[in-house]
XYZ file of N, CA, C and O in Angstrom:
412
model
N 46.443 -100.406 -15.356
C 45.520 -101.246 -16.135
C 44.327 -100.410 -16.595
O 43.853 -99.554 -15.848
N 43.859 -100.633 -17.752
C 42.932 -99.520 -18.457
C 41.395 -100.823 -18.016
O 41.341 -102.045 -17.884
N 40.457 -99.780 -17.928
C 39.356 -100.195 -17.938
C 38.760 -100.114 -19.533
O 39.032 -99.412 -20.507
N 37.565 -101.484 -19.201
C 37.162 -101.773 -20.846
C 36.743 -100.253 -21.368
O 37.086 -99.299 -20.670
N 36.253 -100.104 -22.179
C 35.769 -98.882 -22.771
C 34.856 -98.527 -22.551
O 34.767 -97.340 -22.237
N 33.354 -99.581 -22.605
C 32.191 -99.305 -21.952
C 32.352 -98.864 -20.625
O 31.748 -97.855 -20.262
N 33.266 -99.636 -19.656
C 33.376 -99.031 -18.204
C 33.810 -97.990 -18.328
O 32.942 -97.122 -18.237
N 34.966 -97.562 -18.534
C 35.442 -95.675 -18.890
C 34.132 -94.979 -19.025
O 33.657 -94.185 -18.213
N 33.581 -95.390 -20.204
C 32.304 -94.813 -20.635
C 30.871 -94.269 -19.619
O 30.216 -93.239 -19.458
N 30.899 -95.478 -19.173
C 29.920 -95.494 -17.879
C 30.751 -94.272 -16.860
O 30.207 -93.245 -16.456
N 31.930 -94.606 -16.626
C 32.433 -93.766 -15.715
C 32.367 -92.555 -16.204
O 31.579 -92.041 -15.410
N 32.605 -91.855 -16.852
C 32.402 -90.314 -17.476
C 31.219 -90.481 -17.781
O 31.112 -89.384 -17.234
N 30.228 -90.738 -18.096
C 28.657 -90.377 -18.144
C 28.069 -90.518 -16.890
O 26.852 -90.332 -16.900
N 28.761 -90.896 -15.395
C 27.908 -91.263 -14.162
C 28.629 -89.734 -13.916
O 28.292 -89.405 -12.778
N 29.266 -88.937 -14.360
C 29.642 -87.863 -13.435
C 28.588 -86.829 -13.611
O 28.434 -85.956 -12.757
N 27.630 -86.909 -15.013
C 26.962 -85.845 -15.165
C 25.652 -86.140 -14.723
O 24.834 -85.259 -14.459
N 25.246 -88.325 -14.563
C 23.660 -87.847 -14.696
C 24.023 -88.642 -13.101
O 23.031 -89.358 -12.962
N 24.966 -88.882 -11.797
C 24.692 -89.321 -10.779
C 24.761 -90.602 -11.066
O 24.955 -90.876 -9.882
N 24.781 -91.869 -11.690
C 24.103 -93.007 -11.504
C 24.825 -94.019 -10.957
O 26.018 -94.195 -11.204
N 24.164 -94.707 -10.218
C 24.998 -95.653 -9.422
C 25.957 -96.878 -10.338
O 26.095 -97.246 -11.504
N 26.431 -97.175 -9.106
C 27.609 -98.718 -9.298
C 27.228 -99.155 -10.031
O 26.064 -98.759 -9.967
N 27.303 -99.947 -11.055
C 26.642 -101.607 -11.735
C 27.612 -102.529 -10.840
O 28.803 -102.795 -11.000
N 26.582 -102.980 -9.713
C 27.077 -104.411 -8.521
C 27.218 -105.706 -9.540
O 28.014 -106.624 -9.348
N 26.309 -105.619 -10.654
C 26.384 -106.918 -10.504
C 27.714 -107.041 -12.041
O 28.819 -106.505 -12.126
N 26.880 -108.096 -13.193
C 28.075 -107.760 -14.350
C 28.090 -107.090 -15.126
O 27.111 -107.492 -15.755
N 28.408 -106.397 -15.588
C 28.900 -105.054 -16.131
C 28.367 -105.274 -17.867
O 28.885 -106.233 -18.439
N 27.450 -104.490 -18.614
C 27.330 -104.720 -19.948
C 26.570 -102.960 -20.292
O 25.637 -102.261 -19.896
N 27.371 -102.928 -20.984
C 26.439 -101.876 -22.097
C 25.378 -101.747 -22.135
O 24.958 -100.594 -22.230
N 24.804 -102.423 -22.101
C 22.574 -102.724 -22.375
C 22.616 -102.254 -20.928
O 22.244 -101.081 -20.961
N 22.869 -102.577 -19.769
C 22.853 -102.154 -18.683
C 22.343 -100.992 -18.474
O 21.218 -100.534 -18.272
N 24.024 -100.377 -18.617
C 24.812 -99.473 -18.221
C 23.385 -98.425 -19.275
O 22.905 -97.546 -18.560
N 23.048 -98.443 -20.062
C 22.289 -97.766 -21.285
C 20.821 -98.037 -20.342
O 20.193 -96.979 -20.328
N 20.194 -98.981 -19.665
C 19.368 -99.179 -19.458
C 19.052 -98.161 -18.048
O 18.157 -97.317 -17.997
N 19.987 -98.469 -16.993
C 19.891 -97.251 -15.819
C 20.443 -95.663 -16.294
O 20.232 -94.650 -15.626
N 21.140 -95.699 -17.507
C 20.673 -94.306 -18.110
C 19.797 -93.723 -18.684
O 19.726 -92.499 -18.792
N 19.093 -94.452 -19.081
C 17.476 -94.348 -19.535
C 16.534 -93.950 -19.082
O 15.626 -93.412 -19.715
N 16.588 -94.236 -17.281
C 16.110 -94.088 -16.482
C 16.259 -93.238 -15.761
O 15.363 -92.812 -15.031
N 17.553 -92.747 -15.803
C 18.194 -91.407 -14.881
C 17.528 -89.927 -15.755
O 17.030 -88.883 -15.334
N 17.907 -90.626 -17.605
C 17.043 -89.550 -18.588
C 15.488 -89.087 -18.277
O 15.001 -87.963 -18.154
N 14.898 -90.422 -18.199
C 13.388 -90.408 -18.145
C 12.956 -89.324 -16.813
O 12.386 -88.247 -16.989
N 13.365 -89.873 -15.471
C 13.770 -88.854 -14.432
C 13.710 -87.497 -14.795
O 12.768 -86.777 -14.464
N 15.184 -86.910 -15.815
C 14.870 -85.430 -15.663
C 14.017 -85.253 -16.811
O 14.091 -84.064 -17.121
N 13.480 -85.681 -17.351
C 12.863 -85.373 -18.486
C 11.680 -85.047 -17.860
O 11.129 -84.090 -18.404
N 11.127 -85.473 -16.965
C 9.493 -84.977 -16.079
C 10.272 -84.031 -15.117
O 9.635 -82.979 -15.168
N 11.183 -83.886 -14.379
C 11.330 -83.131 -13.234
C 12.587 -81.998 -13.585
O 12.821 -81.061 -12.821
N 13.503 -82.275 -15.102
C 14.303 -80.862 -15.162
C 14.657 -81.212 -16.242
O 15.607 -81.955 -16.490
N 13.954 -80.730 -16.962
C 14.593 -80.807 -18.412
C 15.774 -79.854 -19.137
O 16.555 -80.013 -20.075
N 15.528 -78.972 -18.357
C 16.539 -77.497 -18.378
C 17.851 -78.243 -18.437
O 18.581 -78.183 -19.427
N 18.163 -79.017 -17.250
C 19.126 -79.392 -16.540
C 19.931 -80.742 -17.915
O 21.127 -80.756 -18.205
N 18.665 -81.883 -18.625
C 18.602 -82.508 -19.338
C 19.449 -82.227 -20.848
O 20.204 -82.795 -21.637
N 18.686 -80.831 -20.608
C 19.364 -80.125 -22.045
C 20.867 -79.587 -21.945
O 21.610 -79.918 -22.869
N 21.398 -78.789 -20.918
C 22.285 -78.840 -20.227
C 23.691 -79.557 -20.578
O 24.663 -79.147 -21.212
N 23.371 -81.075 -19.769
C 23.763 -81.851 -20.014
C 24.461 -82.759 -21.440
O 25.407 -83.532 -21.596
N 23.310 -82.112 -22.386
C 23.541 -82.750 -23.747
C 24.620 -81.872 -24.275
O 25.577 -82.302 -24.920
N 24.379 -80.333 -23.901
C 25.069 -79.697 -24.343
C 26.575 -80.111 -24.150
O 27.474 -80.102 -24.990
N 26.617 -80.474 -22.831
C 28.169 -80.398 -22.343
C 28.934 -81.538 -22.854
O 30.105 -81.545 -23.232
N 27.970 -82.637 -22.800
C 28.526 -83.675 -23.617
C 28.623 -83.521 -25.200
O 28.694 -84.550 -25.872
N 28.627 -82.601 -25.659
C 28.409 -82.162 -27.365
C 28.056 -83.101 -27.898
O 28.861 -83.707 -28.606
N 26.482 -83.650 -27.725
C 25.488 -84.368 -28.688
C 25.400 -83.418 -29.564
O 25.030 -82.319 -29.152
N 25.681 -83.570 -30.845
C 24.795 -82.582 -31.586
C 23.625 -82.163 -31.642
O 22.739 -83.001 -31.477
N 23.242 -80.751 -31.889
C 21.541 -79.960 -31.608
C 20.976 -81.052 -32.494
O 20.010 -81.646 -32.013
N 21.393 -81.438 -33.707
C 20.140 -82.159 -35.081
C 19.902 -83.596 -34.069
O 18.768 -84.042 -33.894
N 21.074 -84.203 -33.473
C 20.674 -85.508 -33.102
C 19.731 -85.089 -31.889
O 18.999 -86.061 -31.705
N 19.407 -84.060 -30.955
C 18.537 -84.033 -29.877
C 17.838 -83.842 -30.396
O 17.173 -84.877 -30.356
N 17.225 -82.998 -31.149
C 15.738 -82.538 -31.889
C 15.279 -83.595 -32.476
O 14.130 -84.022 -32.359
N 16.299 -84.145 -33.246
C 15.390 -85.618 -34.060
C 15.147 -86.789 -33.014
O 14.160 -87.522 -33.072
N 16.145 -86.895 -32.052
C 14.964 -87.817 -30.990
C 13.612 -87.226 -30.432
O 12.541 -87.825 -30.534
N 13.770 -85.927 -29.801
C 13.013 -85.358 -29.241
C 11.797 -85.237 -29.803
O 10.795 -85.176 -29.091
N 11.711 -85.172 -31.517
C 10.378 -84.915 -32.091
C 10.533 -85.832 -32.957
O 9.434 -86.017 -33.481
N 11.500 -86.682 -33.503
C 10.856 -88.319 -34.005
C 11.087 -89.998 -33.404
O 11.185 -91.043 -34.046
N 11.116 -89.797 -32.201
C 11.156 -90.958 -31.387
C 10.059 -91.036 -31.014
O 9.550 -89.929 -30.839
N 9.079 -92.327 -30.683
C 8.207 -92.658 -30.104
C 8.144 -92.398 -29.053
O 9.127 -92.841 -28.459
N 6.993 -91.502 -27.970
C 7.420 -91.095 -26.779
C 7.889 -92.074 -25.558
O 8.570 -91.777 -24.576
N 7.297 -93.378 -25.928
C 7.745 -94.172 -24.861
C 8.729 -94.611 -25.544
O 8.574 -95.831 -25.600
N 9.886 -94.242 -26.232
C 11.409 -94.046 -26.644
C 12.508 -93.323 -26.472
O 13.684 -93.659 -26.607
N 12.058 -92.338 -26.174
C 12.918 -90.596 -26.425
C 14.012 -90.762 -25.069
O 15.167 -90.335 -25.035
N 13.301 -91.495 -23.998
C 14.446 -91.517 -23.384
C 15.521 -92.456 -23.095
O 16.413 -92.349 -22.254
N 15.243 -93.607 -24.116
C 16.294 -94.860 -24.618
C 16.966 -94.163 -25.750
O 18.195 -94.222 -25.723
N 16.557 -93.678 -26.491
C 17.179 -93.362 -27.973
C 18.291 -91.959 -27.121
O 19.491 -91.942 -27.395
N 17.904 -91.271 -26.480
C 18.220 -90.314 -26.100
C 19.829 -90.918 -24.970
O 20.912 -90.333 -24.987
N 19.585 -91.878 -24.316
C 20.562 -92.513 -23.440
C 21.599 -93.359 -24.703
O 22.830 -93.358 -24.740
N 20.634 -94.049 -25.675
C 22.244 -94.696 -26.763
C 22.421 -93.157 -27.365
O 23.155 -93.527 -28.281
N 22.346 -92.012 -27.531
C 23.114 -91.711 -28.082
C 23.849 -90.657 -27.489
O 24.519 -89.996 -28.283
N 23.896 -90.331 -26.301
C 24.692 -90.102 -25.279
C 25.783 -91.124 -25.257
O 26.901 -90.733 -25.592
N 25.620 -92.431 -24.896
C 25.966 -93.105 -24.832
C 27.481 -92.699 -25.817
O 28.570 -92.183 -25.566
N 26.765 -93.295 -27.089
C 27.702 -93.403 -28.093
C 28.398 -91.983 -28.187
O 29.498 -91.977 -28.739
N 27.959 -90.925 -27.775
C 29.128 -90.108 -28.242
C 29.969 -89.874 -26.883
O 30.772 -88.945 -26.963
N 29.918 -90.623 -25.529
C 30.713 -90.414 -24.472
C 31.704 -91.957 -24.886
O 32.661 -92.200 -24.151
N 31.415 -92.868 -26.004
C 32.131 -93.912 -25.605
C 33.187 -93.532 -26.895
O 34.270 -94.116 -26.927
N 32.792 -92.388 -28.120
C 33.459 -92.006 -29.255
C 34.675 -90.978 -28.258
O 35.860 -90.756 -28.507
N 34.030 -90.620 -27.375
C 35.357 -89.336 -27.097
C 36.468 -90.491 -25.969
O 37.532 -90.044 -25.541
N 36.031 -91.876 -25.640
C 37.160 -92.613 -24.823
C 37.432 -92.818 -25.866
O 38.622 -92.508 -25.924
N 37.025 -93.268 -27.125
C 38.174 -93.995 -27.967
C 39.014 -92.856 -28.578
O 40.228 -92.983 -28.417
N 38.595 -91.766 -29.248
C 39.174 -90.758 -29.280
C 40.516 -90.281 -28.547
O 41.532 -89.863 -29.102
N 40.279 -90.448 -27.092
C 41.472 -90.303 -25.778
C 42.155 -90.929 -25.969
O 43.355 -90.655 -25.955
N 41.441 -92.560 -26.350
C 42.675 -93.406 -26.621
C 43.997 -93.607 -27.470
O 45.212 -93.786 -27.380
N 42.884 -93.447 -28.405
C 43.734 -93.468 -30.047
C 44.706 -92.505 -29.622
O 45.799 -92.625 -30.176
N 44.590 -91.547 -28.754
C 45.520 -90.265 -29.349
C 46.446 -90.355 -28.055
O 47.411 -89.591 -28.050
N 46.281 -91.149 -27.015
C 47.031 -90.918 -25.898
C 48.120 -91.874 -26.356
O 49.247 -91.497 -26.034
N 48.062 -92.996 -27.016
C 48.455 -94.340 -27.552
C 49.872 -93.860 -28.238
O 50.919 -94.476 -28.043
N 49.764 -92.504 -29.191
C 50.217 -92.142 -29.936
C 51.497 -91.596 -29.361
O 52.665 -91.863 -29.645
N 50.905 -90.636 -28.346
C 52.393 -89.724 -27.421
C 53.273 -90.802 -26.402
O 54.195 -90.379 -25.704
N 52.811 -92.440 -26.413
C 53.924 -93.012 -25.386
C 54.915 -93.278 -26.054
O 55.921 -93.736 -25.512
């Protein structure tokens, strides 16, 4: 049985920034919201590590720089979590589409 997409999603983005279970019901805004928070985190205490991260997930360099220097600062690390977000939930559908193909 396949998990929804957002859950996949959540699941491959908790491997890089740590983040816990969602106990209770499970939603996107959530799941985006305690990543926000895990962002905000290294963003004061390791940003090295932050950048890192983006890399591995291949955000593109233009989309980090344009949050980084045109997001409102009490933003950068929401804008910065949807679009993580969105490109860890583009590479499940990606998996999908193409795994769909070879059964």
């Amino acid at each position: 049985m396949e998990l929804p997409i957002s859950q996949e999603t959540y699941s491959l983005i908790t491997k890089d920034f740590q983040l816990p279970e969602v106990k209770e019901a499970f939603s996107e805004e959530k799941a985006i919201e305690i990543l926000a928070k895990a962002i905000s985190q290294l963003m004061d205490r390791n940003l090295e590590r932050l950048l890192q991260i983006c890399y591995r997930i291949d955000l593109s360099e233009n989309k980090l720089k344009q949050i980084l220097h045109e997001s409102e600062p009490d933003r950068v690390a929401v804008d910065l979590a949807k679009a993580l977000w969105d490109r860890q939930k583009q590479k499940v559908e990606i998996r999908r589409k193409y795994s769909e193909g070879k059964s």
